[in-house]
């Protein structure tokens, strides 16, 4: 049976919420006082679920690895004070057992665990026959199938209340974000599984307090069902993720400024100006696709020419020129460099694939077998070409 049919809609979760889900609370449960104080300061504000990590997956050894089972009642009591369900991260069957015993209401599977199908399967076994909602964060690496695989494993264990949480993807390069959001991945997840509740965790995407509000707003604009945000009564002294936790007051300010658009996809809204603009977009996209197809036809002709003259498909000098030139063209029309670069990298990659596939009569020829060197005089001829 398809995953979609196994999962309950958000309306069936019976959560204390208005239009959106807000999971708030510290990265880690540290002490009873910290939990009660955080809950007391959160009490006047909108909180749907209280979070707190009991077992912390740390990148390096020697840092705070969580308070362990003794913290479970502190989390539960803080949730009772707020009158909301509580959630904690489980990475092992042992965590599942202890959480169930302590009356934790909702479990979440962290990004590192989602990356490991063995670990997810063990948790699924531990959940067999148990009725508890589970939130599943995306894996560390930008692999949608791995995320879907984890959702499937938990659904196959009989869990029907499942939420996905987008917390960004780990990449090697230094970046504005601790974890790159790569929005197209959760957007594709939503396209495939429209009924699956989807939250965004801007705290772990940002890694610092600075851009949390912007990312939270982006998630609302992409019609996420809610947010998971790390909130601590004293972020400065937090034992984990101190840089990214908000004070309850900062959290309240974020919620106040958050615009919450509802789905604008309803047919009744697609009237008047919006309908006209959409028609215009449809026509432009038709032109864009037709032009891209035409460009690839020319690419194929150039491929035939290269084959005939035994010239390498990849021409580094020409490619360098094309990329720089197109970026300049884009900038003159106010298109950001990153966008134009990404677009032309994809176009170039597809062009090389087309030329590679048609470069032998006998079948596909990978780029590996292609002489990527510069071919003297012929390179100059090609520099005037179109691929
Ligand atoms: C967390 O929520 O504190 C956490 C460890 O998250 P992630 O799995 O997204 O890194
Ligand atoms: Mn954290």
Coordinates of C-alpha atoms and ligand atoms in Angstrom, one line a residue:
X1 CA 0.0 0.0 0.0
X2 CA 1.3 3.5 -0.8
X3 CA 2.8 5.5 2.1
X4 CA 0.3 8.3 1.5
X5 CA -2.7 6.0 2.5
X6 CA -1.0 4.9 5.7
X7 CA -0.5 8.4 7.1
X8 CA -3.0 10.4 9.1
X9 CA -3.8 14.0 8.2
X10 CA -2.7 16.7 10.6
X11 CA -6.3 17.3 11.6
X12 CA -6.4 13.8 13.0
X13 CA -3.5 14.4 15.4
X14 CA -5.7 16.2 17.9
X15 CA -3.0 18.7 18.9
X16 CA -3.6 21.9 20.9
X17 CA -3.0 24.2 17.8
X18 CA -4.6 26.8 15.7
X19 CA -3.5 26.8 12.1
X20 CA 0.2 25.8 12.5
X21 CA 2.2 23.5 14.7
X22 CA 4.9 25.1 16.8
X23 CA 7.4 22.7 18.5
X24 CA 9.5 24.8 20.9
X25 CA 11.9 24.0 23.7
X26 CA 15.6 23.5 24.4
X27 CA 18.1 21.6 22.4
X28 CA 18.8 19.5 25.5
X29 CA 17.0 18.8 28.7
X30 CA 19.7 19.9 31.3
X31 CA 18.0 20.2 34.7
X32 CA 14.5 20.3 36.2
X33 CA 14.8 24.0 36.9
X34 CA 15.8 24.8 33.3
X35 CA 12.8 22.9 32.0
X36 CA 10.3 24.4 34.4
X37 CA 11.7 27.9 33.9
X38 CA 11.7 27.5 30.0
X39 CA 8.1 26.2 30.2
X40 CA 7.0 29.1 32.5
X41 CA 8.5 31.7 30.2
X42 CA 6.9 30.0 27.2
X43 CA 3.5 29.7 28.8
X44 CA 2.0 33.0 27.5
X45 CA 3.1 32.1 23.9
X46 CA 1.9 29.8 21.2
X47 CA 3.4 26.3 21.8
X48 CA 1.9 23.1 20.4
X49 CA 4.5 20.6 21.5
X50 CA 7.4 21.0 24.0
X51 CA 10.7 19.6 22.9
X52 CA 13.9 18.6 24.7
X53 CA 16.7 16.2 23.8
X54 CA 17.5 13.6 26.4
X55 CA 20.2 11.6 24.4
X56 CA 22.3 14.0 22.3
X57 CA 24.1 12.8 19.2
X58 CA 27.3 14.9 19.3
X59 CA 29.6 15.3 16.4
X60 CA 32.7 15.2 18.6
X61 CA 33.2 13.2 21.8
X62 CA 33.7 15.0 25.1
X63 CA 30.7 17.4 24.7
X64 CA 27.5 17.1 26.6
X65 CA 25.8 13.9 25.5
X66 CA 22.5 14.4 27.2
X67 CA 21.2 14.0 30.7
X68 CA 19.7 10.6 30.1
X69 CA 16.6 8.9 31.5
X70 CA 16.5 11.0 34.7
X71 CA 15.5 14.0 32.5
X72 CA 12.4 12.3 31.1
X73 CA 10.1 13.2 34.0
X74 CA 11.5 16.8 34.0
X75 CA 10.4 17.1 30.3
X76 CA 7.1 15.5 31.1
X77 CA 6.4 17.8 34.1
X78 CA 7.3 20.9 32.0
X79 CA 4.9 19.7 29.3
X80 CA 2.1 19.3 32.0
X81 CA 2.8 22.8 33.2
X82 CA 2.3 24.1 29.7
X83 CA -0.6 21.7 29.0
X84 CA 1.0 20.4 25.8
X85 CA 2.4 17.1 24.6
X86 CA 6.2 16.6 24.9
X87 CA 8.7 15.1 22.4
X88 CA 12.3 13.8 22.6
X89 CA 14.8 12.3 20.1
X90 CA 15.1 8.5 20.0
X91 CA 18.0 6.8 18.2
X92 CA 17.9 3.3 19.7
X93 CA 15.3 0.8 20.9
X94 CA 16.4 1.5 24.4
X95 CA 15.5 5.2 24.0
X96 CA 12.1 4.2 22.7
X97 CA 11.4 1.9 25.6
X98 CA 12.5 4.5 28.2
X99 CA 10.4 7.2 26.5
X100 CA 7.3 5.1 26.4
X101 CA 7.7 4.2 30.0
X102 CA 8.0 7.8 31.0
X103 CA 4.9 8.8 29.1
X104 CA 6.6 10.9 26.4
X105 CA 3.8 11.8 24.0
X106 CA 5.7 12.1 20.6
X107 CA 9.0 10.7 19.5
X108 CA 11.4 12.2 16.9
X109 CA 14.1 10.6 14.9
X110 CA 17.1 12.8 14.4
X111 CA 18.9 13.5 11.1
X112 CA 21.9 11.3 11.9
X113 CA 19.6 8.4 12.6
X114 CA 17.5 8.9 9.5
X115 CA 20.8 8.6 7.5
X116 CA 21.2 5.0 8.8
X117 CA 18.5 2.5 7.6
X118 CA 19.7 -0.2 10.2
X119 CA 19.1 2.2 13.0
X120 CA 15.7 3.3 11.6
X121 CA 14.7 -0.4 11.2
X122 CA 15.6 -1.1 14.8
X123 CA 13.5 1.7 16.0
X124 CA 10.6 0.5 13.7
X125 CA 10.8 -2.9 15.4
X126 CA 10.7 -1.3 18.8
X127 CA 7.6 0.6 17.7
X128 CA 5.7 -2.4 16.3
X129 CA 2.2 -2.4 17.9
X130 CA 2.8 0.9 19.7
X131 CA 0.5 3.9 19.1
X132 CA 2.6 7.0 19.3
X133 CA 3.2 9.8 16.8
X134 CA 6.7 10.1 15.3
X135 CA 8.5 13.0 13.7
X136 CA 11.2 12.1 11.2
X137 CA 13.9 14.6 10.4
X138 CA 15.6 14.6 7.0
X139 CA 18.9 12.7 6.7
X140 CA 22.2 14.6 7.0
X141 CA 22.8 14.2 3.2
X142 CA 20.5 15.6 0.6
X143 CA 18.9 12.2 -0.3
X144 CA 15.2 12.3 -0.6
X145 CA 14.9 8.6 -1.0
X146 CA 16.6 8.0 2.3
X147 CA 14.1 10.3 4.0
X148 CA 11.2 8.5 2.3
X149 CA 12.7 5.2 3.2
X150 CA 12.7 6.1 6.9
X151 CA 9.1 7.3 6.7
X152 CA 8.2 4.0 5.1
X153 CA 9.9 1.9 7.7
X154 CA 8.1 3.7 10.5
X155 CA 4.8 3.6 8.7
X156 CA 5.2 -0.2 8.1
X157 CA 5.6 -0.6 11.8
X158 CA 2.0 0.5 12.1
X159 CA 2.6 4.1 13.1
X160 CA 0.0 6.3 11.4
X161 CA 0.8 9.7 12.9
X162 CA 4.0 10.7 11.1
X163 CA 5.5 14.1 10.5
X164 CA 8.5 15.0 8.4
X165 CA 10.9 17.7 9.7
X166 CA 13.1 19.6 7.3
X167 CA 16.3 20.6 9.2
X168 CA 18.7 21.2 6.2
X169 CA 21.5 19.2 4.8
X170 CA 25.1 19.0 5.9
X171 CA 27.6 20.1 3.3
X172 CA 31.4 20.5 3.5
X173 CA 31.7 24.0 2.2
X174 CA 31.6 27.0 4.7
X175 CA 28.3 28.6 4.2
X176 CA 25.7 31.0 5.5
X177 CA 23.9 28.0 7.0
X178 CA 25.0 25.3 9.4
X179 CA 22.8 23.0 7.2
X180 CA 21.9 24.0 3.7
X181 CA 18.1 24.2 3.3
X182 CA 17.9 23.0 -0.3
X183 CA 14.2 23.7 -0.3
X184 CA 13.5 21.7 -3.5
X185 CA 13.9 18.5 -1.5
X186 CA 11.1 19.1 1.0
X187 CA 9.1 20.6 -1.8
X188 CA 9.4 17.4 -3.8
X189 CA 8.5 15.4 -0.7
X190 CA 5.4 17.5 -0.4
X191 CA 4.6 17.0 -4.0
X192 CA 4.8 13.2 -3.7
X193 CA 3.1 13.0 -0.3
X194 CA 0.7 16.0 0.0
X195 CA -1.0 14.6 3.0
X196 CA 2.2 14.2 5.1
X197 CA 2.5 16.9 7.7
X198 CA 5.7 18.8 7.1
X199 CA 7.6 21.0 9.6
X200 CA 10.7 23.1 9.3
X201 CA 13.5 23.4 11.9
X202 CA 15.1 26.7 11.2
X203 CA 17.4 26.4 14.3
X204 CA 19.4 23.5 12.9
X205 CA 19.4 25.0 9.4
X206 CA 20.8 28.3 10.6
X207 CA 23.2 27.2 13.4
X208 CA 23.1 30.8 14.8
X209 CA 20.2 33.0 15.9
X210 CA 20.8 35.4 13.1
X211 CA 18.7 34.1 10.2
X212 CA 16.2 32.0 12.1
X213 CA 13.3 34.4 11.5
X214 CA 14.1 34.6 7.7
X215 CA 14.2 30.8 7.3
X216 CA 11.0 30.4 9.5
X217 CA 9.2 32.9 7.2
X218 CA 10.5 31.1 4.1
X219 CA 9.0 27.9 5.5
X220 CA 5.7 29.6 6.0
X221 CA 5.8 30.9 2.5
X222 CA 6.4 27.4 1.2
X223 CA 3.3 26.4 3.2
X224 CA 5.0 24.2 5.8
X225 CA 2.6 23.0 8.5
X226 CA 4.7 24.5 11.3
X227 CA 8.1 25.0 12.9
X228 CA 10.4 23.3 15.4
X229 CA 12.5 26.0 17.1
X230 CA 15.0 25.6 19.9
X231 CA 14.1 27.9 22.9
X232 CA 16.0 28.0 26.1
X233 CA 15.5 30.1 29.2
X234 CA 19.2 31.0 29.1
X235 CA 20.7 30.2 25.7
X236 CA 24.1 31.7 26.7
X237 CA 24.6 28.9 29.3
X238 CA 23.1 26.1 27.2
X239 CA 25.1 22.9 27.2
X240 CA 24.4 22.2 23.5
X241 CA 23.7 24.4 20.5
X242 CA 24.1 27.6 22.5
X243 CA 24.5 29.8 19.4
X244 CA 21.2 28.9 17.8
X245 CA 18.8 28.8 20.7
X246 CA 16.3 31.7 21.2
X247 CA 15.1 33.1 24.5
X248 CA 11.3 32.7 25.0
X249 CA 11.0 36.4 24.4
X250 CA 12.9 36.2 21.0
X251 CA 10.6 33.2 20.2
X252 CA 7.5 35.3 20.9
X253 CA 8.8 38.1 18.8
X254 CA 9.5 35.7 15.9
X255 CA 5.9 34.4 16.1
X256 CA 4.5 37.9 16.2
X257 CA 6.3 38.9 13.0
X258 CA 5.6 35.6 11.2
X259 CA 3.2 35.9 8.4
X260 CA 1.2 32.7 7.9
X261 CA -0.1 32.6 4.3
X262 CA -2.7 29.8 3.8
X263 CA -2.5 27.7 0.6
X264 CA -3.0 30.0 -2.4
X265 CA -3.6 27.0 -4.6
X266 CA -7.3 26.9 -4.1
X267 CA -9.2 27.3 -7.4
X268 CA -11.3 30.0 -6.0
X269 CA -8.3 32.3 -5.5
X270 CA -7.1 31.7 -9.1
X271 CA -9.3 34.4 -10.5
X272 CA -8.7 37.9 -11.9
X273 CA -5.1 39.1 -11.9
X274 CA -3.7 35.9 -10.5
X275 CA -5.3 33.8 -13.3
X276 CA -4.0 36.2 -15.9
X277 CA -0.5 36.2 -14.5
X278 CA -0.5 32.4 -14.3
X279 CA -1.5 32.2 -18.0
X280 CA 1.4 34.5 -18.8
X281 CA 3.8 32.3 -16.8
X282 CA 2.5 29.2 -18.6
X283 CA 3.1 30.8 -22.0
X284 CA 6.6 31.9 -21.0
X285 CA 7.5 28.4 -19.7
X286 CA 6.3 27.0 -22.9
X287 CA 8.7 29.3 -24.8
X288 CA 11.6 28.4 -22.3
X289 CA 11.1 24.7 -22.9
X290 CA 10.8 25.2 -26.7
X291 CA 14.1 27.2 -26.7
X292 CA 15.9 24.6 -24.6
X293 CA 14.8 21.9 -26.9
X294 CA 16.0 23.9 -29.9
X295 CA 19.3 24.5 -28.1
X296 CA 19.8 20.8 -27.6
X297 CA 19.2 20.1 -31.3
X298 CA 22.0 22.5 -32.1
X299 CA 24.1 20.8 -29.4
X300 CA 23.5 17.4 -31.1
X301 CA 24.7 18.8 -34.5
X302 CA 27.8 20.1 -32.8
X303 CA 28.3 16.7 -31.3
X304 CA 28.2 15.2 -34.9
X305 CA 30.7 17.7 -36.0
X306 CA 33.1 16.9 -33.1
X307 CA 32.7 13.2 -33.8
X308 CA 33.6 13.7 -37.4
X309 CA 36.7 15.7 -36.6
X310 CA 37.6 13.5 -33.6
X311 CA 37.4 16.5 -31.3
X312 CA 36.8 16.1 -27.5
X313 CA 33.2 16.7 -26.4
X314 CA 34.2 18.8 -23.4
X315 CA 35.9 22.0 -24.4
X316 CA 37.1 23.7 -21.2
X317 CA 38.0 27.1 -22.8
X318 CA 34.7 27.4 -24.6
X319 CA 32.8 26.3 -21.5
X320 CA 34.6 28.9 -19.4
X321 CA 33.7 31.6 -21.9
X322 CA 30.0 30.5 -22.1
X323 CA 29.6 30.4 -18.3
X324 CA 31.1 33.8 -17.8
X325 CA 29.3 35.4 -20.7
X326 CA 25.9 34.0 -19.6
X327 CA 26.5 35.2 -16.0
X328 CA 27.2 38.7 -17.3
X329 CA 24.0 38.5 -19.5
X330 CA 22.1 37.5 -16.4
X331 CA 23.5 40.2 -14.2
X332 CA 22.5 42.8 -16.9
X333 CA 18.9 41.6 -16.5
X334 CA 19.1 41.4 -12.7
X335 CA 19.3 37.6 -12.4
X336 CA 21.6 36.6 -9.6
X337 CA 24.9 34.9 -10.5
X338 CA 24.2 31.8 -8.4
X339 CA 21.0 31.2 -10.3
X340 CA 22.4 31.6 -13.8
X341 CA 25.5 29.6 -12.9
X342 CA 23.4 26.7 -11.6
X343 CA 21.1 26.8 -14.7
X344 CA 23.9 26.8 -17.2
X345 CA 25.8 24.1 -15.3
X346 CA 22.7 21.9 -15.8
X347 CA 22.3 22.8 -19.4
X348 CA 26.0 22.1 -20.1
X349 CA 25.8 18.8 -18.3
X350 CA 22.8 17.7 -20.3
X351 CA 24.4 18.9 -23.6
X352 CA 27.5 16.8 -22.9
X353 CA 25.2 13.8 -22.1
X354 CA 23.5 14.3 -25.4
X355 CA 26.8 14.5 -27.3
X356 CA 28.2 11.5 -25.4
X357 CA 25.2 9.3 -26.2
X358 CA 25.4 10.0 -29.9
X359 CA 29.1 9.9 -30.1
X360 CA 29.4 6.3 -31.3
X361 CA 27.2 4.4 -33.6
X362 CA 27.4 1.4 -31.3
X363 CA 25.8 2.9 -28.2
X364 CA 26.4 5.3 -25.4
X365 CA 29.9 6.6 -24.7
X366 CA 30.6 7.9 -21.3
X367 CA 32.7 11.1 -20.9
X368 CA 35.5 9.0 -19.3
X369 CA 36.4 7.7 -22.7
X370 CA 36.5 11.1 -24.3
X371 CA 39.6 13.0 -24.9
X372 CA 39.0 16.1 -22.7
X373 CA 42.3 17.7 -23.9
X374 CA 42.4 20.9 -25.9
X375 CA 42.7 20.1 -29.6
X376 CA 44.9 22.8 -30.9
X377 CA 43.5 24.6 -33.9
X378 CA 40.2 22.8 -33.8
X379 CA 39.6 24.3 -30.3
X380 CA 39.6 27.7 -31.9
X381 CA 37.0 26.7 -34.4
X382 CA 34.9 25.3 -31.6
X383 CA 35.2 28.4 -29.6
X384 CA 32.8 30.0 -32.0
X385 CA 30.4 27.1 -31.7
X386 CA 27.2 26.9 -29.6
X387 CA 27.6 24.2 -27.1
Ligands
LIG1 C1 18.1 18.4 17.7 O1 16.9 18.6 17.3 O2 18.5 18.9 18.8 C2 19.0 17.7 16.8 C3 20.1 17.0 17.3 O3 18.6 17.7 15.6 P1 19.1 17.1 14.2 O4 18.9 15.7 14.2 O5 18.3 17.9 13.2 O6 20.6 17.5 14.1
LIG2 MN1 20.1 21.1 18.8

